[in-house]
Structures are given as C-alpha cells and as structure tokens.
Coordinates of C-alpha atoms in Angstrom, one line a residue:
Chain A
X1 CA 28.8 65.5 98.6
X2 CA 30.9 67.6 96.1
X3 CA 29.9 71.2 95.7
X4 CA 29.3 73.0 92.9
X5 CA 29.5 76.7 93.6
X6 CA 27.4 79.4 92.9
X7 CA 28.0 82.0 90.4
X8 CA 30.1 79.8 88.2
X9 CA 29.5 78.3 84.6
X10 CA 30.1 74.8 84.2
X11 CA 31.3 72.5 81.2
X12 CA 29.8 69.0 80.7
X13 CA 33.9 68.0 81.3
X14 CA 34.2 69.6 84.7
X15 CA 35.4 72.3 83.8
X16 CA 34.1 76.2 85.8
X17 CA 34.3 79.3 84.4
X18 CA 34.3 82.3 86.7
X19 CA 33.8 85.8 84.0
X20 CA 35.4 89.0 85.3
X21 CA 34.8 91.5 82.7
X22 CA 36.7 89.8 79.4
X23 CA 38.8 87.3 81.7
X24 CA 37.4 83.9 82.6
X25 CA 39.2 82.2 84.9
X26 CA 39.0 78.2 84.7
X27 CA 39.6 75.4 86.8
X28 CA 38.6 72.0 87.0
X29 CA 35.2 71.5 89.7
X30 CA 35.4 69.4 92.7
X31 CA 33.6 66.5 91.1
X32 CA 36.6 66.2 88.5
X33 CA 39.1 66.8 91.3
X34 CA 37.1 63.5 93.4
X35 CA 36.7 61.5 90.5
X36 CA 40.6 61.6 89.4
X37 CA 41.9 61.3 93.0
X38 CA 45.0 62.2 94.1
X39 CA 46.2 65.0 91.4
X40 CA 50.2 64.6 90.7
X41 CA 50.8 66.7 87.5
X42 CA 49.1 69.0 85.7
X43 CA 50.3 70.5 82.0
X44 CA 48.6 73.9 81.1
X45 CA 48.7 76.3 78.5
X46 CA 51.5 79.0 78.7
X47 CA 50.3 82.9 78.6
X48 CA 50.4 83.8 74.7
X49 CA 48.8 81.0 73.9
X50 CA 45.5 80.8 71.5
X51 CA 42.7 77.7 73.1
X52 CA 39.6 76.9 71.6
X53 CA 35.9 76.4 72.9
X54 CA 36.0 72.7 73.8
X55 CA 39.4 71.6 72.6
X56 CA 42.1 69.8 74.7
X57 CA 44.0 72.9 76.4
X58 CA 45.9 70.8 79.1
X59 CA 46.3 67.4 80.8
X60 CA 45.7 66.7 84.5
X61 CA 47.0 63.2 86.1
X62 CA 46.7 61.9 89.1
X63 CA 47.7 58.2 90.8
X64 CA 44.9 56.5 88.7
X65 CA 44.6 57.9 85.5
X66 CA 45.7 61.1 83.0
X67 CA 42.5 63.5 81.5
X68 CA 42.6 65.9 79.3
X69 CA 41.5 69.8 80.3
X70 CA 39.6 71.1 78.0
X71 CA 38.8 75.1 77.3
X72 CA 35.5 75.8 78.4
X73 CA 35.7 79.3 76.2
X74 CA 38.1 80.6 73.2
X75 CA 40.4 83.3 73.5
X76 CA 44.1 83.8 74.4
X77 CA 45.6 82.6 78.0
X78 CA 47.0 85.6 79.9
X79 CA 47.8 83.7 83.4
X80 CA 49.4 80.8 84.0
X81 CA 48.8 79.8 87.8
X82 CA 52.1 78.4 88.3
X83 CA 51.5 77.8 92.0
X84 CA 49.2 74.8 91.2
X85 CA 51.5 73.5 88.6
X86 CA 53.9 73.1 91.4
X87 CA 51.9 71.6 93.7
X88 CA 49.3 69.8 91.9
X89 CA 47.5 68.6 95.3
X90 CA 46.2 72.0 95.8
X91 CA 43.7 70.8 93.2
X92 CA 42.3 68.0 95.7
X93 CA 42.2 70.6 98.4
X94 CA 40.9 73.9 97.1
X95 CA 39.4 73.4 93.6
X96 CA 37.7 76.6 93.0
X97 CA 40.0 79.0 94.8
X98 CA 43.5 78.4 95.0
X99 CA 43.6 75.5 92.3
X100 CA 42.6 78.1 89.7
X101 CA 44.1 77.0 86.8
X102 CA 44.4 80.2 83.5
X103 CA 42.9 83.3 82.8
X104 CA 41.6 83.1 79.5
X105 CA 40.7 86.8 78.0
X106 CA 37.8 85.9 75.9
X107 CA 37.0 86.3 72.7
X108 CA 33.7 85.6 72.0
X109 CA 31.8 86.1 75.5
X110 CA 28.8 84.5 74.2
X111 CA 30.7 81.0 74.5
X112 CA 29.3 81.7 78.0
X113 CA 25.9 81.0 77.6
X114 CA 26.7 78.0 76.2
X115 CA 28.3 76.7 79.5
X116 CA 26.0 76.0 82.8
X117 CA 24.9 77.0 85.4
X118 CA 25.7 75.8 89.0
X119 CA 21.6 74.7 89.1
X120 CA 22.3 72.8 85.7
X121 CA 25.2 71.5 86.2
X122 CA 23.9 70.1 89.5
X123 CA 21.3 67.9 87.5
X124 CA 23.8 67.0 85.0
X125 CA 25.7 65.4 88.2
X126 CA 23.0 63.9 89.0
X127 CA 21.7 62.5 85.8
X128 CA 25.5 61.3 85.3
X129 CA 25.5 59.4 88.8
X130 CA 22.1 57.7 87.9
X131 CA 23.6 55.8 84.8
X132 CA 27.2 55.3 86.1
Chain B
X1 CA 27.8 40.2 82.5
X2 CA 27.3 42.1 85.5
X3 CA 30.2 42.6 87.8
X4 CA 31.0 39.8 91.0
X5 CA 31.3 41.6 94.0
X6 CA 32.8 40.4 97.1
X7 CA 31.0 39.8 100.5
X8 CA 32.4 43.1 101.9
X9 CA 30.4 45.7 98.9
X10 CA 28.2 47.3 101.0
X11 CA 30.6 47.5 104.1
X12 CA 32.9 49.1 101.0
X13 CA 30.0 51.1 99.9
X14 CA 29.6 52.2 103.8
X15 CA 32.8 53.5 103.9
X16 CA 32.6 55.8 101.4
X17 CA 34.6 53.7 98.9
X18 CA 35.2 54.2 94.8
X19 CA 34.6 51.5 92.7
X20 CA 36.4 50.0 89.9
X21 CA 35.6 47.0 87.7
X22 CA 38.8 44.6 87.8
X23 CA 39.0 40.9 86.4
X24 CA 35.2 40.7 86.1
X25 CA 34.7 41.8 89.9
X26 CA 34.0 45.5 91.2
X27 CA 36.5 46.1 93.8
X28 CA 37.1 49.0 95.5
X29 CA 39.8 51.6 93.9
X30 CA 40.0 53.6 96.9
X31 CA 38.4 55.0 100.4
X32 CA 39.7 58.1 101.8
X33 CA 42.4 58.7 99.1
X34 CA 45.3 56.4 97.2
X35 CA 48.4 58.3 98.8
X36 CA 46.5 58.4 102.4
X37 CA 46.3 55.1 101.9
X38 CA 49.6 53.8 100.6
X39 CA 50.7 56.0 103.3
X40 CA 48.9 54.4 106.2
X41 CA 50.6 50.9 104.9
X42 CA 53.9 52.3 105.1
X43 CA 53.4 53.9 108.2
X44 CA 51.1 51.9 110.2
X45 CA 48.9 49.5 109.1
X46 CA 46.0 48.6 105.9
X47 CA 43.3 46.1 105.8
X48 CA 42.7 44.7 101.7
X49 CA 39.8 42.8 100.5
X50 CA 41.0 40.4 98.3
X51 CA 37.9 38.4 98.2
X52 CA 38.5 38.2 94.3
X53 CA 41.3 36.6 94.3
X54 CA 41.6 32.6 93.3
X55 CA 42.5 30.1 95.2
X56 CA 42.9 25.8 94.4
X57 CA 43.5 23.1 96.2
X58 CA 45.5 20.2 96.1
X59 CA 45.6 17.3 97.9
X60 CA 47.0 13.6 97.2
X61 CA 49.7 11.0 97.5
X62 CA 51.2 12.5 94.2
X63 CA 50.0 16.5 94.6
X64 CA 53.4 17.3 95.8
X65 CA 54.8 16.0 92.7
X66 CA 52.9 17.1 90.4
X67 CA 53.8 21.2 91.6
X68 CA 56.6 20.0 91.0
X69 CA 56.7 19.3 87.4
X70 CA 53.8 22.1 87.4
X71 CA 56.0 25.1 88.6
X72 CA 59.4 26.7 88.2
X73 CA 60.3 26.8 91.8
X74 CA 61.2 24.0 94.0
X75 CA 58.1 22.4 95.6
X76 CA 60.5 19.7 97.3
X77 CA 62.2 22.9 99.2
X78 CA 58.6 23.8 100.5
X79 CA 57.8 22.2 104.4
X80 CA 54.6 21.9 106.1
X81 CA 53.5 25.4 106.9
X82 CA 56.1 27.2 105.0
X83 CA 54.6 29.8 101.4
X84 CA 56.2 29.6 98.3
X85 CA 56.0 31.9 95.7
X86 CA 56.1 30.7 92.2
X87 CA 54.5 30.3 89.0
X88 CA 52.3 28.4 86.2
X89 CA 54.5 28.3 83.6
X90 CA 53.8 27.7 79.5
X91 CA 56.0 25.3 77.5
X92 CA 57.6 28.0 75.8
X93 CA 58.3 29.5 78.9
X94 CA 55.7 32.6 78.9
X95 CA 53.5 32.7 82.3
X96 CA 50.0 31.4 82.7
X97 CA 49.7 32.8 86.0
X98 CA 52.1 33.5 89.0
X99 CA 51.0 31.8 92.3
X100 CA 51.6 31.4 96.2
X101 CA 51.7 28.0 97.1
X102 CA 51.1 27.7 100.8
X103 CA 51.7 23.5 102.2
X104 CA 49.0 23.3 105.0
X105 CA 50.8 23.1 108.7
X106 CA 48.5 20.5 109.8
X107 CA 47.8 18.3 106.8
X108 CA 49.4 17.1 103.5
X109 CA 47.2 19.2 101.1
X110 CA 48.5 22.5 99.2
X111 CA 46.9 25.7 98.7
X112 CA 47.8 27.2 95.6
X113 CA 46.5 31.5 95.7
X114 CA 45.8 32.5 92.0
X115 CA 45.2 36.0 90.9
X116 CA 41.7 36.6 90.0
X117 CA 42.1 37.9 86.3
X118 CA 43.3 33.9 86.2
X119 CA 41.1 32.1 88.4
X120 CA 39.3 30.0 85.7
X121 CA 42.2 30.0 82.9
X122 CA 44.4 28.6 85.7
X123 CA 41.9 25.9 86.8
X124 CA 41.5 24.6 83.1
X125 CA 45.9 24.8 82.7
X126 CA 46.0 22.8 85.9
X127 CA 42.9 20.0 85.2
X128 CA 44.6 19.6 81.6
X129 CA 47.8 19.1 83.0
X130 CA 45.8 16.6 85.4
X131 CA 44.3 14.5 82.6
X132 CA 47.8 14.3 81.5
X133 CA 49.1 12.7 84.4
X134 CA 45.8 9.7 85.0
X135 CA 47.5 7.4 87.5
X136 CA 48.7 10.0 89.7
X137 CA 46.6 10.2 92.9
X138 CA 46.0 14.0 92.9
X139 CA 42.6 15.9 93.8
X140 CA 42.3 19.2 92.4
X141 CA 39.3 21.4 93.7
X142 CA 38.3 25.4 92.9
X143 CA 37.8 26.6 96.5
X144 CA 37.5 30.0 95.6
X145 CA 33.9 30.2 97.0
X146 CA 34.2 29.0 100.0
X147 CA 37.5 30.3 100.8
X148 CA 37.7 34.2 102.3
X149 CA 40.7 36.1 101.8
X150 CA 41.8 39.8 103.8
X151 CA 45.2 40.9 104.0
X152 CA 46.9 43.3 107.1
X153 CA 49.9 44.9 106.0
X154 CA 52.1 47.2 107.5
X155 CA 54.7 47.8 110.0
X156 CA 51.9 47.9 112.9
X157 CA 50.4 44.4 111.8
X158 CA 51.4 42.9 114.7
X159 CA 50.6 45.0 117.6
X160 CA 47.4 45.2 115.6
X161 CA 46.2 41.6 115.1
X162 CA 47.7 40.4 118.3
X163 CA 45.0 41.3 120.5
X164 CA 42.9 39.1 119.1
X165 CA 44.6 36.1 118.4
X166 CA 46.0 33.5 120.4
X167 CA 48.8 32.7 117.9
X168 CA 52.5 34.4 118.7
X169 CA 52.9 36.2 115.4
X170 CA 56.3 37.5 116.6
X171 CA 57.1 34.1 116.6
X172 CA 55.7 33.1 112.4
X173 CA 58.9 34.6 110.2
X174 CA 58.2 35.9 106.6
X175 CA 56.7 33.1 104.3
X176 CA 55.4 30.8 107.0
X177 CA 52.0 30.3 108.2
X178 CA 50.0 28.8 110.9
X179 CA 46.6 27.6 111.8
X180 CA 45.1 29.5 114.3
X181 CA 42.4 31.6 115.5
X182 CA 41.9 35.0 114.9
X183 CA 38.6 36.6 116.4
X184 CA 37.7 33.3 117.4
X185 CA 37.4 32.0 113.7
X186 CA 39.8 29.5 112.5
X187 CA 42.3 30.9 110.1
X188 CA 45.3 30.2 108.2
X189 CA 47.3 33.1 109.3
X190 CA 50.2 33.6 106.5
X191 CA 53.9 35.8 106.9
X192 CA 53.1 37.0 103.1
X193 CA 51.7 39.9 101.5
X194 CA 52.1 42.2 98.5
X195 CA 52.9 45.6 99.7
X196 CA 56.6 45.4 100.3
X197 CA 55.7 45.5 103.9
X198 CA 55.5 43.7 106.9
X199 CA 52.2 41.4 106.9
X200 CA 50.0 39.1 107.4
X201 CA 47.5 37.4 104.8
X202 CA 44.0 35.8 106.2
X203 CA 42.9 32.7 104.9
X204 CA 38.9 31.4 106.4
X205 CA 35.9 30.3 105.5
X206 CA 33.8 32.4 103.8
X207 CA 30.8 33.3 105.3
X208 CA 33.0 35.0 108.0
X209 CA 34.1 37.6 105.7
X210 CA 31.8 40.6 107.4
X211 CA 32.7 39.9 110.9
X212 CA 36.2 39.0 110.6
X213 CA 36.9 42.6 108.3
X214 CA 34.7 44.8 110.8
X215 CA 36.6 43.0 114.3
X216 CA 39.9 43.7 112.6
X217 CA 39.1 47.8 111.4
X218 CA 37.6 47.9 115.1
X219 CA 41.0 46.7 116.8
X220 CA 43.0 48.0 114.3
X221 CA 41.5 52.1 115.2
X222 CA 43.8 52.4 117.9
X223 CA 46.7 51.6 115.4
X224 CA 46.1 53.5 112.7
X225 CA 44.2 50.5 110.6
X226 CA 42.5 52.0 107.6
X227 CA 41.0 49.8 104.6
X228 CA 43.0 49.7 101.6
X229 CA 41.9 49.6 97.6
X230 CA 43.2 48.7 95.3
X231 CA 44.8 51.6 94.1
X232 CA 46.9 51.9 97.2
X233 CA 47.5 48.0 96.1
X234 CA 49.3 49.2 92.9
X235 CA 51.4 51.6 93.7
X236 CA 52.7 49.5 96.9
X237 CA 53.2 46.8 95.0
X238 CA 55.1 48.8 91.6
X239 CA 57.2 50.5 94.8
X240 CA 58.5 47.0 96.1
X241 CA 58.7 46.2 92.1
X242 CA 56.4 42.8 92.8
X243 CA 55.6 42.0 89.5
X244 CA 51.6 42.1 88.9
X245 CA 50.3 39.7 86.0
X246 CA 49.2 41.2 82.5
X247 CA 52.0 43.5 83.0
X248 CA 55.2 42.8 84.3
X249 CA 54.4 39.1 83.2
X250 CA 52.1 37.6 80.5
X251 CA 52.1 34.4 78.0
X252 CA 54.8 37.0 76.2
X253 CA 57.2 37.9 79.1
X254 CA 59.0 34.8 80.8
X255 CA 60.3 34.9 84.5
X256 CA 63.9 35.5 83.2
X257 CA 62.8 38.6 81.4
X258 CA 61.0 40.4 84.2
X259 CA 63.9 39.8 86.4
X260 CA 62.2 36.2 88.3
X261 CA 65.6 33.9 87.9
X262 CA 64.9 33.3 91.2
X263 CA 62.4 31.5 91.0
X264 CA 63.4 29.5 88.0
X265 CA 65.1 26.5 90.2
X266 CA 66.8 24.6 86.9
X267 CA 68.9 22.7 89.3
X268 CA 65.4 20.6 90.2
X269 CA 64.0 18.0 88.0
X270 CA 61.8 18.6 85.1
X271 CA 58.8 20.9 85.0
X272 CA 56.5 22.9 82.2
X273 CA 58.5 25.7 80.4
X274 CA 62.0 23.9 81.4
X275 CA 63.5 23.5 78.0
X276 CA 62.1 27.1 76.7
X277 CA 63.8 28.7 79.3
X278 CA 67.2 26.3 79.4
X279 CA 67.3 27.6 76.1
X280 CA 66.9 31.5 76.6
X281 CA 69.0 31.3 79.4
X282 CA 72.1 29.8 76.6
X283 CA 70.7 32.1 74.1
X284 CA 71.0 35.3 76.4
X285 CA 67.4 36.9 77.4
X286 CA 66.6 39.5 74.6
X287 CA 64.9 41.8 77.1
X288 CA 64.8 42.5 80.3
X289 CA 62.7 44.5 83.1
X290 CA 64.3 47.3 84.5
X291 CA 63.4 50.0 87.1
X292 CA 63.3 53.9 85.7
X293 CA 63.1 57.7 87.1
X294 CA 61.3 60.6 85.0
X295 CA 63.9 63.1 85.3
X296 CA 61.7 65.9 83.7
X297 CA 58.4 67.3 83.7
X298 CA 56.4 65.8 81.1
X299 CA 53.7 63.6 82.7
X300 CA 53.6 59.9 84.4
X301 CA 55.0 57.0 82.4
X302 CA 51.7 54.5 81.8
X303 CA 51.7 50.8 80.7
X304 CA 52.0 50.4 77.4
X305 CA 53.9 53.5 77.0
X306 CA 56.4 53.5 74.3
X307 CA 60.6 53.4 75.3
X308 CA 62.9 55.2 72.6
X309 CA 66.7 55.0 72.8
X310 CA 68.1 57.8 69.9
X311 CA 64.5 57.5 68.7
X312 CA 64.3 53.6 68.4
X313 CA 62.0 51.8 70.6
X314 CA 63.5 49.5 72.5
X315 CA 60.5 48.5 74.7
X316 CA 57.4 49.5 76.7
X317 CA 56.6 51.0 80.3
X318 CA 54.7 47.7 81.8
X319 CA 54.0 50.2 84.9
X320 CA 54.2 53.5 86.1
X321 CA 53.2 55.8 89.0
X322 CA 54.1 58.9 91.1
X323 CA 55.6 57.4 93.9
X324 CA 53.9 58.3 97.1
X325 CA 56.6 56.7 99.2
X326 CA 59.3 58.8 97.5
X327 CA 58.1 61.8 95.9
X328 CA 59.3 60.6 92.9
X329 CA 57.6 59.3 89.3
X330 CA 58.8 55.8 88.9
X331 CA 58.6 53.0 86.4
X332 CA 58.9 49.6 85.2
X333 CA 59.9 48.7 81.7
X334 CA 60.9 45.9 79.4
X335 CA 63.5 46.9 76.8
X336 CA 66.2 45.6 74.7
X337 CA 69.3 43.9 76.7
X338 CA 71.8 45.9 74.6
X339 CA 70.2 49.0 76.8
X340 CA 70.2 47.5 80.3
X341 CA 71.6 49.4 83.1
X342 CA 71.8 51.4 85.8
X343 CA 72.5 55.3 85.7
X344 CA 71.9 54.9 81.5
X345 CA 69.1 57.0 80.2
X346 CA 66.3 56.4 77.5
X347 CA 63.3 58.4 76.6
X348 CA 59.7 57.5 77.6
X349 CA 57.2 58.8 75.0
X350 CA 54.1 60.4 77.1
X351 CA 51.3 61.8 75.0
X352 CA 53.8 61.9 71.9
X353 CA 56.8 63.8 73.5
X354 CA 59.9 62.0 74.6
X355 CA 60.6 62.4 78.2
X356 CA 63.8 61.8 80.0
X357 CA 64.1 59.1 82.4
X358 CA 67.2 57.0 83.8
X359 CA 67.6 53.8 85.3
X360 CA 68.1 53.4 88.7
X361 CA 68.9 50.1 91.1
X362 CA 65.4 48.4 92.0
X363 CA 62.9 47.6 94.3
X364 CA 62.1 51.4 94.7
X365 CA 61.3 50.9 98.3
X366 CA 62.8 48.1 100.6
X367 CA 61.5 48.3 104.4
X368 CA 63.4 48.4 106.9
X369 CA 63.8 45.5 109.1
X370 CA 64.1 46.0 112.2
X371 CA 63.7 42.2 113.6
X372 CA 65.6 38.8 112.3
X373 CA 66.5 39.0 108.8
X374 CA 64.4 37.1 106.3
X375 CA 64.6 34.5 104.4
X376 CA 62.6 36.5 102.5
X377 CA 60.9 34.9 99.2
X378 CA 62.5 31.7 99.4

C-alpha cells in the first residue's frame, strides 16, 4: 500500500504541498515515486524562479519513463533541495521527508484550497486504480 | 482487444508485480524494482517469463534449406543441438524479424524463436515464402501455444538449476542445447539468453508453465533467484548492446547498419535480402549504430530522440537508459557514417535542449568469463 500522509495537500498529478506560513514545500507522493520506479534524474526550478498553479515546473525520470513536475501553487521558488537532485533515489526511499523537492513562497495561498486533502486524495487513488 | 496474458499472470500478480502492455500481451514491467532486478542478474541469478514470445517450427527433408535461403546467417554451419542467431530478412535488406534458430539434438526438425511483437507477421513472411518454394518438402507449424518459454540468467544459473536437473550443464557451452529434464519435465535446455549474462533458456510444454516457474524461484531462494520483468529485460539487454526489434532494427534499418555483419554470411549461397545488402556493402552503409555517453546533466537519451552534429541532425537515439550496471546514462544511436567514431562527440536533443554526449567502444557491459572461452554467437 502507498501512503498518503496526513496534513498534506495533494494534486491530481502527485504532487503534496506541505504550507508553513507563506512557504509550501512540494514533492512528489509515494504513489508517483511507485508508479515511475526507479528515479535517476530529476530537473527542478532554480531559487529566483517564478512557477505557476498547475504548469510544468520540473521533469522527474526514472529507468522506465520521464514526467513532468508540475507546481501545485504559484509563487517564486526560494529552495532548491539540491541533495535530491544529487541523488535522485532518495525519491524512491523517503518521498515526503528527505525527497522534498522546492520551497515555493506563495502567492496566492488560496491556490491551497484548491488542492486535496490526504482523505480526498485517498479516493482519488482509489477511483484512479478502479479504471486503470 | 483485450490484452493476452501468459500462464504465469496471477503468480505475477502474487508477487507484487507492475504491468505493462507489450506486443498485445500484458507482461510484467517489474517486481521488487528495475535496478534490484538488473542487479540480481548481474550478480546472481533472474528468472523471465517469456511466455509471449513466438516460436515456429520446421521440419522436412528440405527445411534445412529453405533457412537457408530464408536467413542471412549460415544454417549449413548449424549441427544438431547447436542455436543460431540470425534473422528474417526483406529483399531490400530491411529486417522482418530477428530470430534464434535452435536444430533439435534428437531429431531433424528446427525451432525457430520469434519475438512476440512479430509472431504472426513472421508466420505469414515465412508461409509466403513457403508457397514460393511448392515442391520443397518443408512443414511449417505456429507452436507458440503449446510451447512454454522461461529464461534463468545470471552468473549463478548453474549452481541454481543444477539441483534439479539430471543434465551436466557445466558441460552445454554457450549456444548449444540439450534435451533433458528439468523438475522432472522434459525440456529443451538452451546455452542462450539475452541479458549479456551467463544463461540458460527453457523450452516445454505448456501447461507446465506454473510448476516449472514456482520449482525454479523455490531452488533458486538459496541463490539469490528473483523474477525478472521486463524492465530489468531492457536495460540488460541495451547494456550488452543486443539489438531489440522496432528499435535497433526495423523494415528501415538493415543488419549492416545496426552493426550485425556478422551475421550477414555473403560467402553462403543465396538467401532473401542478398543482393540489397551486396549492394550497400559496395556502396558503403550510410548509417551506422553506435554506442554513446551523456556527459552532462540534462536528462536520459529516449528512442526517437533527435542527434545533432553543429546543429544538423545526423540521426536518432534507437535506445537509451541509466545504466544500472555502470552508473552511467548510456545509449544507442543510428547516425550518419561521416560522424562515426569513438571518443567524437555529438549532441542529443532531450526535451528541446542539446546535451553532450560522446562515443564510446560498445557492448557497454561484457561479463567476465571465468570458464572456457566462447564461441560466443556463432
């Protein structure tokens, strides 16, 4: 079973979204990480950079196939977690801690209720299974 | 049109595995992981199902002669428990499908392994080429349902199987194969494989399928044996640089392109394709497959992807991977002769951006071998 953690919001791409204050930090959720396999290279934003609600903000590949990374909210990218650009597996291993991926400060916090949450975005995994 | 699967789904879906739809059959992509996996091949030993894959048979006064004219390689050359590896070949030289022809130890009949993407097309090429040929006494029969088909690869395959077979395998060199039983069901145990590793592929009936895959993982434990997908398949394969149809070879790519002289025996007598590739040969080959390192970041090289040389194109990635094996993002590509050779450099374009990469000497990975020394693909 993949988990899908508390407390976070959730994208219909697999993205999460933890808010602290005007930062979100975003990675990708473990269903993402078990659906691509193992990860080999990930491209992400550099800090300065402006991203956009739902637009391509990065590409994660791994072994069987490349994906885009999308931004789950808008605003301008103030970390770069350069750790996980190194080492790419950490994605695989520890999707919602270590693999963090930016810190986006926001600018329009409302983007967040657009997002779900960890209950919703359950059902959306399940609904997804049910037609795959 | 729904999916075939093999007999082995549900022991697939058992084990965890990830599906992928490939040449009309869902397959499994992967179990535990596609690195763990390539990794357990290199290191100890993988079990495959390749219960999709196609295979014919031949049988006849004439069948050996008709290979002949049907294939590139020298069927004359093959003996009576011996593999070949080979090809159908178009008349103007591009590849229907390439083959393993395997001549039965125990009886004049020929079993010809097709991939499965091919299966039918290849049946139809080789019943045309029948109907050409009326007073030839040759039998040609799809025994793709009755036949099943594992492979065990990997440099533990033999401590592995021998348990449970009565065959000496230490004694079957690379590219033979003999009849013989393994778990008490008759098999044709074959030296060949496509991993770049030692191995052993399984040839039996069947309805045996279950049984024979589940004795095998059970023996196999204390080795190491994991099941494979077909994932791990790819990138073992693109490491040894075996050439995998629809990509490194197609109706558009002849065998001299992607590198196959080899197999191209022009000293024999004639045979389909002949005369087209007589011809490039004089003519010089306009392209040719060559091996490739990314040198920078900028993503992994996928078939299909463009190859610039001061902006031209020159040619296309035909396959590409991070290399588990090496650590390393690797390729395969078909480009212009003018720009063939090792140590030079051209750009791979990867989501739009050029990205460096250089040639380098291929196969990527060559085992090392530790027994006799092979006559390898002969």
């Amino acid at each position: 079973m993949v988990e899908v953690r508390e407390g976070l919001r959730y994208t219909r791409t697999h993205e999460w979204v933890r808010a602290e204050g005007e930062i979100a930090v975003v990675g990708v959720t473990d269903f993402a990480q078990s659906e691509l396999g193992d990860i080999t290279y990930l491209e992400l934003p550099e800090p300065g950079t402006t991203v956009k609600h739902g637009e391509s903000m990065g590409v994660i590949e791994s072994v069987k196939a490349a994906s885009d990374v999308y931004a789950p909210v808008s605003g301008e990218v103030v970390e770069t977690n350069r750790t996980v650009v190194d080492r790419p597996e950490i994605v695989n291993k520890s999707p919602y801690d270590e693999a963090w991926l930016v810190k986006i400060r926001m600018s329009d916090p409302s983007e967040l209720d657009r997002l779900m949450d960890a209950e919703a975005y359950r059902k959306f995994l399940a609904e997804t299974a049910a037609t795959a | 049109m729904a999916p075939r699967v093999t007999p082995l789904y549900e022991r697939h879906r058992a084990l965890g595995a990830k599906f992928i739809e490939f040449a009309g059959w869902l397959m499994p992509v992967q179990y535990r992981g596609i690195v763990a996996e390539h990794l357990a091949v290199r290191q100890a030993v993988g079990l495959f199902d390749l219960g999709h894959m196609g295979q014919i048979r031949l049988r006849g006064r004439d069948a050996r002669a008709f290979l002949q004219w049907l294939t590139p390689n020298d069927v004359f050359r093959l003996r009576p428990g011996r593999a070949q590896y080979s090809m159908f070949l178009y008349p103007h030289g591009g590849v229907v499908d390439d083959i393993m022809i395997y001549e039965w130890p125990d009886r004049e009949e020929f079993l010809v392994v097709v991939n499965a993407a091919n299966t039918e097309k290849d049946l139809t090429w080789v019943q045309e080429r029948r109907a050409e040929r009326p007073d030839w006494d040759v039998v040609v029969e799809d025994i793709s349902a009755e036949v099943g088909m594992l492979a065990v690869q990997g440099p533990a395959v033999e401590r592995a199987l021998q348990p449970i077979t009565a065959v000496d395998l230490g004694a079957v060199p690379p590219f033979a194969a003999v009849v013989g039983s393994v778990a008490g069901v008759e098999t044709l145990i074959a030296r060949t494989g496509y991993t770049g590793e030692d191995g052993f592929e399984l040839y039996f009936p069947i309805e045996i399928t279950g049984f024979l895959w589940d004795r095998l993982l059970e023996v196999g434990a204390d080795f190491g044996m994991v099941p494979v997908g077909l994932g791990a398949r790819d990138t073992l394969r693109l490491e040894a640089c075996l050439p995998l149809y629809g990509q490194e070879l197609s109706p558009e790519i002849t065998p001299l392109e992607a590198g196959l002289d080899w197999v191209v025996k022009f000293e024999k007598d004639d045979f389909i394709g002949r005369e087209a590739l007589e011809r490039q040969r004089r003519e010089g080959v306009p392209r040719r497959l060559v091996g490739f390192e990314v040198v920078e970041r900028g993503g992994i090289p996928r078939t299909g992807y463009a190859v610039e040389l001061d902006g031209q194109q020159i040619g296309h990635v035909t396959s590409g991977t991070s290399s588990p094996t090496l650590g390393k993002i690797i390729g395969l590509a078909l480009i212009q002769q003018s720009a063939v050779g090792v140590g030079r450099e051209f750009a791979v374009i990867i989501r739009g951006r050029p990205v460096r990469a250089v040639q380098v000497a291929i196969p990527f990975y060559r085992r090392c071998r530790t027994s006799r020394s092979s006559e390898a693909r002969g």
